[in-house]
Amino acid sequence: MSAEKYEESYLYRLRHSAAHLMAQALTELYPGIKLAIGPPIENGFYYDVEPPVPIREDDLPRIEKRMKELSKLDQRIERIVAPDRNAAKATILSETIEGQPPETAEYKLLLLEAVPTGEEVSFYKQERTDREGVKHKFMDLCRGPHVDSTKEIKHFKLMSIAGAYWRGDTKNKQLTRIYGTAFESQEELDEYLHNLEEAKKRDHRVLGRDLGLFMFSPRVGTGLPLWLPKGAILRDTMVEFLKKEQLVRGYEPVVTPQIASIRLYEKSGHIITFKDKLFPFMEDEDKETYILKPMNCPFHIEIYSSAMRSYRDLPIRYAEFGTVHRYEQSGEVAGILRARGFTQDDAHLFVRPDQLLSEFMGVVDLMRTVLDRLGLTKFRARLGTRDPKSSKYVGSEENWQLATQAIEQACQEMSLPYEVSEGDAAFYGPKLDLIIKDALGRDWQMGTVQVDYNLPERFELEYIGEDSKPHRPIMIHRAPFGSLERMIGLLTEHYAGAFPFWLAPVQIAVLPISDRHVEAGYELAHYLRDHFGYRVSVDDKAGTLGKKIRDNQLMKVPFMLILGDKDLEANTVGVRSRESGDLGAVSREQLFDLLKSSMG
Amino acid sequence: MSAEKYEESYLYRLRHSAAHLMAQALTELYPGIKLAIGPPIENGFYYDVEPPVPIREDDLPRIEKRMKELSKLDQRIERIVAPDRNAAKATILSETIEGQPPETAEYKLLLLEAVPTGEEVSFYKQERTDREGVKHKFMDLCRGPHVDSTKEIKHFKLMSIAGAYWRGDTKNKQLTRIYGTAFESQEELDEYLHNLEEAKKRDHRVLGRDLGLFMFSPRVGTGLPLWLPKGAILRDTMVEFLKKEQLVRGYEPVVTPQIASIRLYEKSGHIITFKDKLFPFMEDEDKETYILKPMNCPFHIEIYSSAMRSYRDLPIRYAEFGTVHRYEQSGEVAGILRARGFTQDDAHLFVRPDQLLSEFMGVVDLMRTVLDRLGLTKFRARLGTRDPKSSKYVGSEENWQLATQAIEQACQEMSLPYEVSEGDAAFYGPKLDLIIKDALGRDWQMGTVQVDYNLPERFELEYIGEDSKPHRPIMIHRAPFGSLERMIGLLTEHYAGAFPFWLAPVQIAVLPISDRHVEAGYELAHYLRDHFGYRVSVDDKAGTLGKKIRDNQLMKVPFMLILGDKDLEANTVGVRSRESGDLGAVSREQLFDLLKSSMG
């Protein structure tokens, strides 16, 4: 069920050829320009060049224009092979190419040095004939492959310019990197450009501030978000939802400390396997050394081992909204998407081998329920298996097979499509990652489920089997949200801050038209809160109705309820929906029905 | 409204005299014994002595017996005054007292050295006449006061023996401390002794383990509780209750980090004022130094100052169930009553001066609501005011007066009796402590409300007033539970683990009589959970009904619902109430009514 690899796709070739097309245009527009390397990348391509005069962002349209012209000429893109690097060098230095005299070949010659002796070297060439019938050739040292003709490169755009060092080494000369993108159709290009614009507008850091979700403070520190009231309510709403789902699925809550003696993490092995992400240690006057909790699992294991367990007690499912700290490098911290302190919706299942399949299915079902409720309906699963050539894995061959089969069977029985990513397992067991596609088509790796044979072994976990003998349980680690922080970051960008009704921090804003409607406004708000549990605000500030509507629109409140004289008289309320606009005056009963049906 | 001070009470004198009576018995039973000091203390009295032979616990009945005899002799207790310490010394060394020869006066002479020259010195003496008509005198250097006759000392008991250094200094000789207690009536003594026995049985550490509420682990560390499922549910139930109360009272939730740069606590001043309680610092590779959060206030202040505030925005009430860490000395850590990591039900109110009274009343009302719901109906309030002689306080004379008046007026308007404790204010403002009396008559200082002028000043907090000028808000700190840990510790001991129905981690246990009733048991359990939100367990383990009843009695489950053949037939259920015992078979409707009325 594996998808075609990008590196083998037509799009990849197209973008590679677009990089060549750009280089061709550059050699014409900037005679003497030196070309370095120009590969396709995730969302397009770039070329690193050393131009005779600086190239700036406002030069890009001119380059793009020349590319369009060159594209239309329908130049055939041909592969030319030199038998070895000496022959290739001779070709580079001897060929007469307009705009590509031998002295511009500095970087190509350096690249050639890396080619093993006796190995074939390929070039790609495209040729045009000018009005006078003279042939102009562009030729580039390149492995390829490429598309057949420049006319295939129709839907492209140059994006930006950046500095980049030759071979990524700051000791080398700084080159000019020109980024571009290309697609197979104008629609795809337009969508991509639109999504880029959208993504800027949806940046969760900007929306987080504008919507009053969270903040950072230099007096508190890097990567340590402070959740403002609306953000705290959002967290709470998600937590309450998941708690309910977990309750009916037989999870039991636990609460464990924020710190622990390093002994705990020495026992678990994290002190070594996770050392790059640990905060500095704290040594107290009794010579006890503590660390900020980087993960919850060892605590849940301590709870498991605090009592004798029987096969009848299993599965045991401990769930905790556990705050953990991981020391991300300050350059890697990114709003709440990658914070240093965050709260995982963590749980650990201790299961018998015969329960692995059903428990895994239960977890997959929960994760799908969660993503569905969050409106993240586009996702795929990736099964990380063992690299058969590596020896870094712990646990028996048999256990690995059983676990991998259990995951595959669970996915099949749950009709969950998955791709297999060999070598992507954790060292202690196979795992299933869920990769979500957001409203802008971007992939996010979120929730993960991992099967673990290692920690039960390290902590010598046991249960007494039906045979009255001790057996070792298997652990499943899982976190459907991943973390509250990361999921809220994703949701904020996915919804551009317009959270679904059930999730919105303020679900309803009551807008009294004037002072004399304020009291009725509060009555309505309290009724909606006390009888239905809705989160309701009353906008009793001075100001016109128009201003109140605009303010609440900016805050992306799902429903505004407008109260004026007529409404008080007729016991109605004017409804404005975030999605459908003005719905006019409705009765109280109609309002309650509308709200109820909006809860989804 | 101030209560009589213990130090001025008859009970205090009685206990002091009981210490003398014990000393009199000791001088008779252990000739040559040296007496050191013998004061009344909180729950009784003690005497530190240096006996010629060791005194052991099983000697106490003999001493007690002699005390009883001496008590009945109705010895008059007389005060004798020496004009100065030289005269007193002469008295001690010259008087011929049976069992109190001069060489036993070592410690009394040392005590005398501390008396300023020229100051009067008092003795208390009691005398008996033996069968032969010989007078026997017991006399002790003592400030008094005492009761009039030994016959008043009727209801006493010697409790225990411990070692104690003279003047509390380990470099000095170790003396023998004999503890006793005395009351005005036998009933009070009996109750006290009963409560002591009860308190042992109710020790929250023992119950916490037996009921599966929490645990500790040496691999995690001292004072760091791990909450087991039932304890986590108990926490959650309390949190949910308080959240609802706070929601209707206009509190807004916030969530803040577990750690912060020391800059935050330098700004707040805690780095100095709170330094003894801070965990070791963490310095990272960027030379940033973090500390584990010892209190939430500075974070809430950061949130307040993240936006411009207007007089119309106030009061702002930020609430957080905030986990904090305080480095208690390992000897001071006591289960969850004094832990190193705990969760405060914290909130900070930012108010205008004209809102102080009403907001304070709101807080007092909330605290009473909370204590009432928890069934802690006996409590008193203590107003901590400024010591007019000290200069440690910050803030203007006028503000202190306003705040103190506001608290007093709030208590009066809320009909909350309070005592005034001068000098008991925080350095930054007056405070009101609630002192709870538990089922065993013990006092617990729990929730506190503090008015704070200092932090707003330090952080230069402002709001724009109606006059368009900046003004400084006042902060109120409050925590009705104090902390979840401490309150759960108190409740566990108060209820001996038999939590009220609404709070019990497992509210209902369904007991299928045999395997064929298990399915119906789960159906009932799920119905009760899904329709009413009750926390229900199903005891589907093998075993007789009798064993199941005993097991669930031990877990102090409020209701057991027994399901057998007849119940399935008649659609009834057998109900056993923790308080009222077997209630017989009832219909489903009756059951639902019973449970609903039990929620309180």
mmCIF file of N, CA, C and O in Angstrom, chain A residues 13-63:
data_model
loop_
_atom_site.group_PDB
_atom_site.id
_atom_site.type_symbol
_atom_site.label_atom_id
_atom_site.label_comp_id
_atom_site.label_asym_id
_atom_site.label_seq_id
_atom_site.Cartn_x
_atom_site.Cartn_y
_atom_site.Cartn_z
ATOM 1 N N ARG A 13 11.186 15.220 -11.346
ATOM 2 C CA ARG A 13 11.956 15.504 -12.581
ATOM 3 C C ARG A 13 11.626 16.901 -13.105
ATOM 4 O O ARG A 13 12.495 17.658 -13.528
ATOM 5 N N LEU A 14 10.332 17.203 -13.054
ATOM 6 C CA LEU A 14 9.879 18.506 -13.553
ATOM 7 C C LEU A 14 10.580 19.642 -12.811
ATOM 8 O O LEU A 14 11.035 20.627 -13.405
ATOM 9 N N ARG A 15 10.655 19.492 -11.506
ATOM 10 C CA ARG A 15 11.269 20.555 -10.702
ATOM 11 C C ARG A 15 12.784 20.621 -10.945
ATOM 12 O O ARG A 15 13.376 21.700 -10.941
ATOM 13 N N HIS A 16 13.370 19.481 -11.169
ATOM 14 C CA HIS A 16 14.794 19.452 -11.492
ATOM 15 C C HIS A 16 15.032 20.205 -12.812
ATOM 16 O O HIS A 16 15.944 21.030 -12.926
ATOM 17 N N SER A 17 14.176 19.944 -13.778
ATOM 18 C CA SER A 17 14.311 20.620 -15.077
ATOM 19 C C SER A 17 14.039 22.120 -14.941
ATOM 20 O O SER A 17 14.631 22.938 -15.647
ATOM 21 N N ALA A 18 13.125 22.460 -14.009
ATOM 22 C CA ALA A 18 12.843 23.886 -13.774
ATOM 23 C C ALA A 18 14.092 24.585 -13.236
ATOM 24 O O ALA A 18 14.363 25.748 -13.582
ATOM 25 N N ALA A 19 14.860 23.876 -12.411
ATOM 26 C CA ALA A 19 16.103 24.451 -11.893
ATOM 27 C C ALA A 19 17.068 24.716 -13.058
ATOM 28 O O ALA A 19 17.715 25.769 -13.123
ATOM 29 N N HIS A 20 17.135 23.766 -14.006
ATOM 30 C CA HIS A 20 17.989 23.971 -15.186
ATOM 31 C C HIS A 20 17.500 25.140 -16.034
ATOM 32 O O HIS A 20 18.289 25.933 -16.544
ATOM 33 N N LEU A 21 16.183 25.215 -16.171
ATOM 34 C CA LEU A 21 15.619 26.309 -16.972
ATOM 35 C C LEU A 21 15.990 27.658 -16.355
ATOM 36 O O LEU A 21 16.350 28.609 -17.061
ATOM 37 N N MET A 22 15.898 27.713 -15.018
ATOM 38 C CA MET A 22 16.279 28.947 -14.336
ATOM 39 C C MET A 22 17.760 29.240 -14.581
ATOM 40 O O MET A 22 18.148 30.379 -14.854
ATOM 41 N N ALA A 23 18.590 28.201 -14.522
ATOM 42 C CA ALA A 23 20.032 28.391 -14.734
ATOM 43 C C ALA A 23 20.295 28.901 -16.146
ATOM 44 O O ALA A 23 21.123 29.793 -16.371
ATOM 45 N N GLN A 24 19.540 28.345 -17.097
ATOM 46 C CA GLN A 24 19.706 28.805 -18.488
ATOM 47 C C GLN A 24 19.393 30.301 -18.586
ATOM 48 O O GLN A 24 20.138 31.071 -19.187
ATOM 49 N N ALA A 25 18.274 30.689 -17.974
ATOM 50 C CA ALA A 25 17.897 32.110 -17.999
ATOM 51 C C ALA A 25 18.969 32.961 -17.333
ATOM 52 O O ALA A 25 19.325 34.042 -17.814
ATOM 53 N N LEU A 26 19.509 32.464 -16.223
ATOM 54 C CA LEU A 26 20.514 33.232 -15.492
ATOM 55 C C LEU A 26 21.791 33.417 -16.319
ATOM 56 O O LEU A 26 22.393 34.489 -16.314
ATOM 57 N N THR A 27 22.198 32.359 -17.009
ATOM 58 C CA THR A 27 23.428 32.487 -17.818
ATOM 59 C C THR A 27 23.236 33.528 -18.919
ATOM 60 O O THR A 27 24.183 34.195 -19.322
ATOM 61 N N GLU A 28 22.022 33.668 -19.391
ATOM 62 C CA GLU A 28 21.764 34.684 -20.416
ATOM 63 C C GLU A 28 21.708 36.088 -19.826
ATOM 64 O O GLU A 28 22.214 37.033 -20.391
ATOM 65 N N LEU A 29 21.039 36.192 -18.662
ATOM 66 C CA LEU A 29 20.822 37.516 -18.068
ATOM 67 C C LEU A 29 22.036 38.012 -17.292
ATOM 68 O O LEU A 29 22.230 39.213 -17.134
ATOM 69 N N TYR A 30 22.838 37.106 -16.791
ATOM 70 C CA TYR A 30 24.018 37.480 -15.994
ATOM 71 C C TYR A 30 25.264 36.804 -16.572
ATOM 72 O O TYR A 30 25.777 35.838 -15.998
ATOM 73 N N PRO A 31 25.741 37.273 -17.723
ATOM 74 C CA PRO A 31 26.913 36.632 -18.322
ATOM 75 C C PRO A 31 28.063 36.592 -17.318
ATOM 76 O O PRO A 31 28.283 37.566 -16.597
ATOM 77 N N GLY A 32 28.747 35.476 -17.266
ATOM 78 C CA GLY A 32 29.843 35.313 -16.313
ATOM 79 C C GLY A 32 29.393 34.675 -15.012
ATOM 80 O O GLY A 32 30.186 34.397 -14.116
ATOM 81 N N ILE A 33 28.087 34.416 -14.827
ATOM 82 C CA ILE A 33 27.570 33.806 -13.597
ATOM 83 C C ILE A 33 28.134 32.397 -13.462
ATOM 84 O O ILE A 33 28.278 31.668 -14.443
ATOM 85 N N LYS A 34 28.521 32.060 -12.215
ATOM 86 C CA LYS A 34 29.013 30.704 -11.954
ATOM 87 C C LYS A 34 27.893 29.883 -11.343
ATOM 88 O O LYS A 34 27.273 30.305 -10.359
ATOM 89 N N LEU A 35 27.657 28.708 -11.878
ATOM 90 C CA LEU A 35 26.612 27.821 -11.356
ATOM 91 C C LEU A 35 27.238 26.820 -10.390
ATOM 92 O O LEU A 35 28.294 26.255 -10.686
ATOM 93 N N ALA A 36 26.575 26.587 -9.264
ATOM 94 C CA ALA A 36 27.090 25.578 -8.328
ATOM 95 C C ALA A 36 26.174 24.343 -8.399
ATOM 96 O O ALA A 36 26.339 23.505 -9.282
ATOM 97 N N ILE A 37 25.181 24.245 -7.493
ATOM 98 C CA ILE A 37 24.291 23.083 -7.589
ATOM 99 C C ILE A 37 22.838 23.543 -7.603
ATOM 100 O O ILE A 37 22.497 24.586 -7.051
ATOM 101 N N GLY A 38 21.971 22.726 -8.218
ATOM 102 C CA GLY A 38 20.569 23.113 -8.380
ATOM 103 C C GLY A 38 19.623 21.942 -8.291
ATOM 104 O O GLY A 38 19.115 21.475 -9.310
ATOM 105 N N PRO A 39 19.352 21.437 -7.114
ATOM 106 C CA PRO A 39 18.516 20.246 -6.966
ATOM 107 C C PRO A 39 17.029 20.565 -6.776
ATOM 108 O O PRO A 39 16.679 21.676 -6.376
ATOM 109 N N PRO A 40 16.151 19.563 -7.041
ATOM 110 C CA PRO A 40 14.768 19.674 -6.598
ATOM 111 C C PRO A 40 14.717 19.453 -5.081
ATOM 112 O O PRO A 40 15.547 18.729 -4.536
ATOM 113 N N ILE A 41 13.795 20.099 -4.416
ATOM 114 C CA ILE A 41 13.621 19.892 -2.970
ATOM 115 C C ILE A 41 12.143 19.659 -2.682
ATOM 116 O O ILE A 41 11.338 19.592 -3.619
ATOM 117 N N GLU A 42 11.805 19.585 -1.379
ATOM 118 C CA GLU A 42 10.463 19.151 -0.992
ATOM 119 C C GLU A 42 9.344 19.891 -1.727
ATOM 120 O O GLU A 42 8.476 19.266 -2.322
ATOM 121 N N ASN A 43 9.394 21.209 -1.710
ATOM 122 C CA ASN A 43 8.298 21.947 -2.325
ATOM 123 C C ASN A 43 8.703 22.702 -3.585
ATOM 124 O O ASN A 43 8.034 23.657 -3.975
ATOM 125 N N GLY A 44 9.809 22.322 -4.219
ATOM 126 C CA GLY A 44 10.224 23.030 -5.425
ATOM 127 C C GLY A 44 11.667 22.717 -5.777
ATOM 128 O O GLY A 44 12.041 21.554 -5.858
ATOM 129 N N PHE A 45 12.445 23.767 -5.939
ATOM 130 C CA PHE A 45 13.844 23.574 -6.334
ATOM 131 C C PHE A 45 14.619 24.817 -5.942
ATOM 132 O O PHE A 45 14.033 25.845 -5.554
ATOM 133 N N TYR A 46 15.938 24.759 -6.042
ATOM 134 C CA TYR A 46 16.752 25.979 -5.932
ATOM 135 C C TYR A 46 17.969 25.813 -6.814
ATOM 136 O O TYR A 46 18.258 24.731 -7.347
ATOM 137 N N TYR A 47 18.682 26.908 -6.991
ATOM 138 C CA TYR A 47 19.995 26.844 -7.618
ATOM 139 C C TYR A 47 20.909 27.783 -6.835
ATOM 140 O O TYR A 47 20.524 28.901 -6.527
ATOM 141 N N ASP A 48 22.105 27.273 -6.465
ATOM 142 C CA ASP A 48 23.109 28.134 -5.826
ATOM 143 C C ASP A 48 24.027 28.671 -6.911
ATOM 144 O O ASP A 48 24.602 27.891 -7.683
ATOM 145 N N VAL A 49 24.147 29.980 -6.956
ATOM 146 C CA VAL A 49 24.938 30.596 -8.031
ATOM 147 C C VAL A 49 25.829 31.695 -7.453
ATOM 148 O O VAL A 49 25.566 32.225 -6.378
ATOM 149 N N GLU A 50 26.870 32.033 -8.232
ATOM 150 C CA GLU A 50 27.705 33.183 -7.868
ATOM 151 C C GLU A 50 27.618 34.171 -9.019
ATOM 152 O O GLU A 50 28.300 34.027 -10.026
ATOM 153 N N PRO A 51 26.732 35.168 -8.887
ATOM 154 C CA PRO A 51 26.481 36.079 -10.009
ATOM 155 C C PRO A 51 27.534 37.193 -10.066
ATOM 156 O O PRO A 51 28.134 37.518 -9.031
ATOM 157 N N PRO A 52 27.747 37.792 -11.222
ATOM 158 C CA PRO A 52 28.736 38.877 -11.344
ATOM 159 C C PRO A 52 28.254 40.137 -10.620
ATOM 160 O O PRO A 52 29.073 40.937 -10.172
ATOM 161 N N VAL A 53 26.972 40.330 -10.521
ATOM 162 C CA VAL A 53 26.383 41.457 -9.760
ATOM 163 C C VAL A 53 25.325 40.865 -8.842
ATOM 164 O O VAL A 53 24.745 39.830 -9.170
ATOM 165 N N PRO A 54 25.063 41.503 -7.699
ATOM 166 C CA PRO A 54 24.064 40.922 -6.782
ATOM 167 C C PRO A 54 22.696 40.751 -7.444
ATOM 168 O O PRO A 54 22.272 41.601 -8.223
ATOM 169 N N ILE A 55 22.040 39.648 -7.137
ATOM 170 C CA ILE A 55 20.671 39.428 -7.586
ATOM 171 C C ILE A 55 19.756 39.661 -6.392
ATOM 172 O O ILE A 55 20.055 39.217 -5.284
ATOM 173 N N ARG A 56 18.697 40.431 -6.598
ATOM 174 C CA ARG A 56 17.779 40.754 -5.498
ATOM 175 C C ARG A 56 16.381 40.220 -5.805
ATOM 176 O O ARG A 56 16.073 39.854 -6.929
ATOM 177 N N GLU A 57 15.544 40.238 -4.738
ATOM 178 C CA GLU A 57 14.172 39.706 -4.882
ATOM 179 C C GLU A 57 13.455 40.355 -6.078
ATOM 180 O O GLU A 57 12.717 39.694 -6.800
ATOM 181 N N ASP A 58 13.705 41.688 -6.290
ATOM 182 C CA ASP A 58 12.937 42.331 -7.363
ATOM 183 C C ASP A 58 13.504 42.034 -8.749
ATOM 184 O O ASP A 58 12.978 42.503 -9.747
ATOM 185 N N ASP A 59 14.572 41.257 -8.801
ATOM 186 C CA ASP A 59 15.043 40.765 -10.107
ATOM 187 C C ASP A 59 14.301 39.501 -10.523
ATOM 188 O O ASP A 59 14.394 39.071 -11.686
ATOM 189 N N LEU A 60 13.594 38.874 -9.546
ATOM 190 C CA LEU A 60 13.002 37.569 -9.832
ATOM 191 C C LEU A 60 11.986 37.605 -10.985
ATOM 192 O O LEU A 60 12.006 36.714 -11.854
ATOM 193 N N PRO A 61 11.122 38.636 -11.081
ATOM 194 C CA PRO A 61 10.154 38.650 -12.198
ATOM 195 C C PRO A 61 10.850 38.631 -13.568
ATOM 196 O O PRO A 61 10.388 37.963 -14.496
ATOM 197 N N ARG A 62 11.965 39.327 -13.660
ATOM 198 C CA ARG A 62 12.679 39.388 -14.939
ATOM 199 C C ARG A 62 13.224 37.994 -15.297
ATOM 200 O O ARG A 62 13.142 37.547 -16.438
ATOM 201 N N ILE A 63 13.765 37.318 -14.296
ATOM 202 C CA ILE A 63 14.301 35.974 -14.529
ATOM 203 C C ILE A 63 13.161 35.028 -14.912
ATOM 204 O O ILE A 63 13.263 34.237 -15.857
#
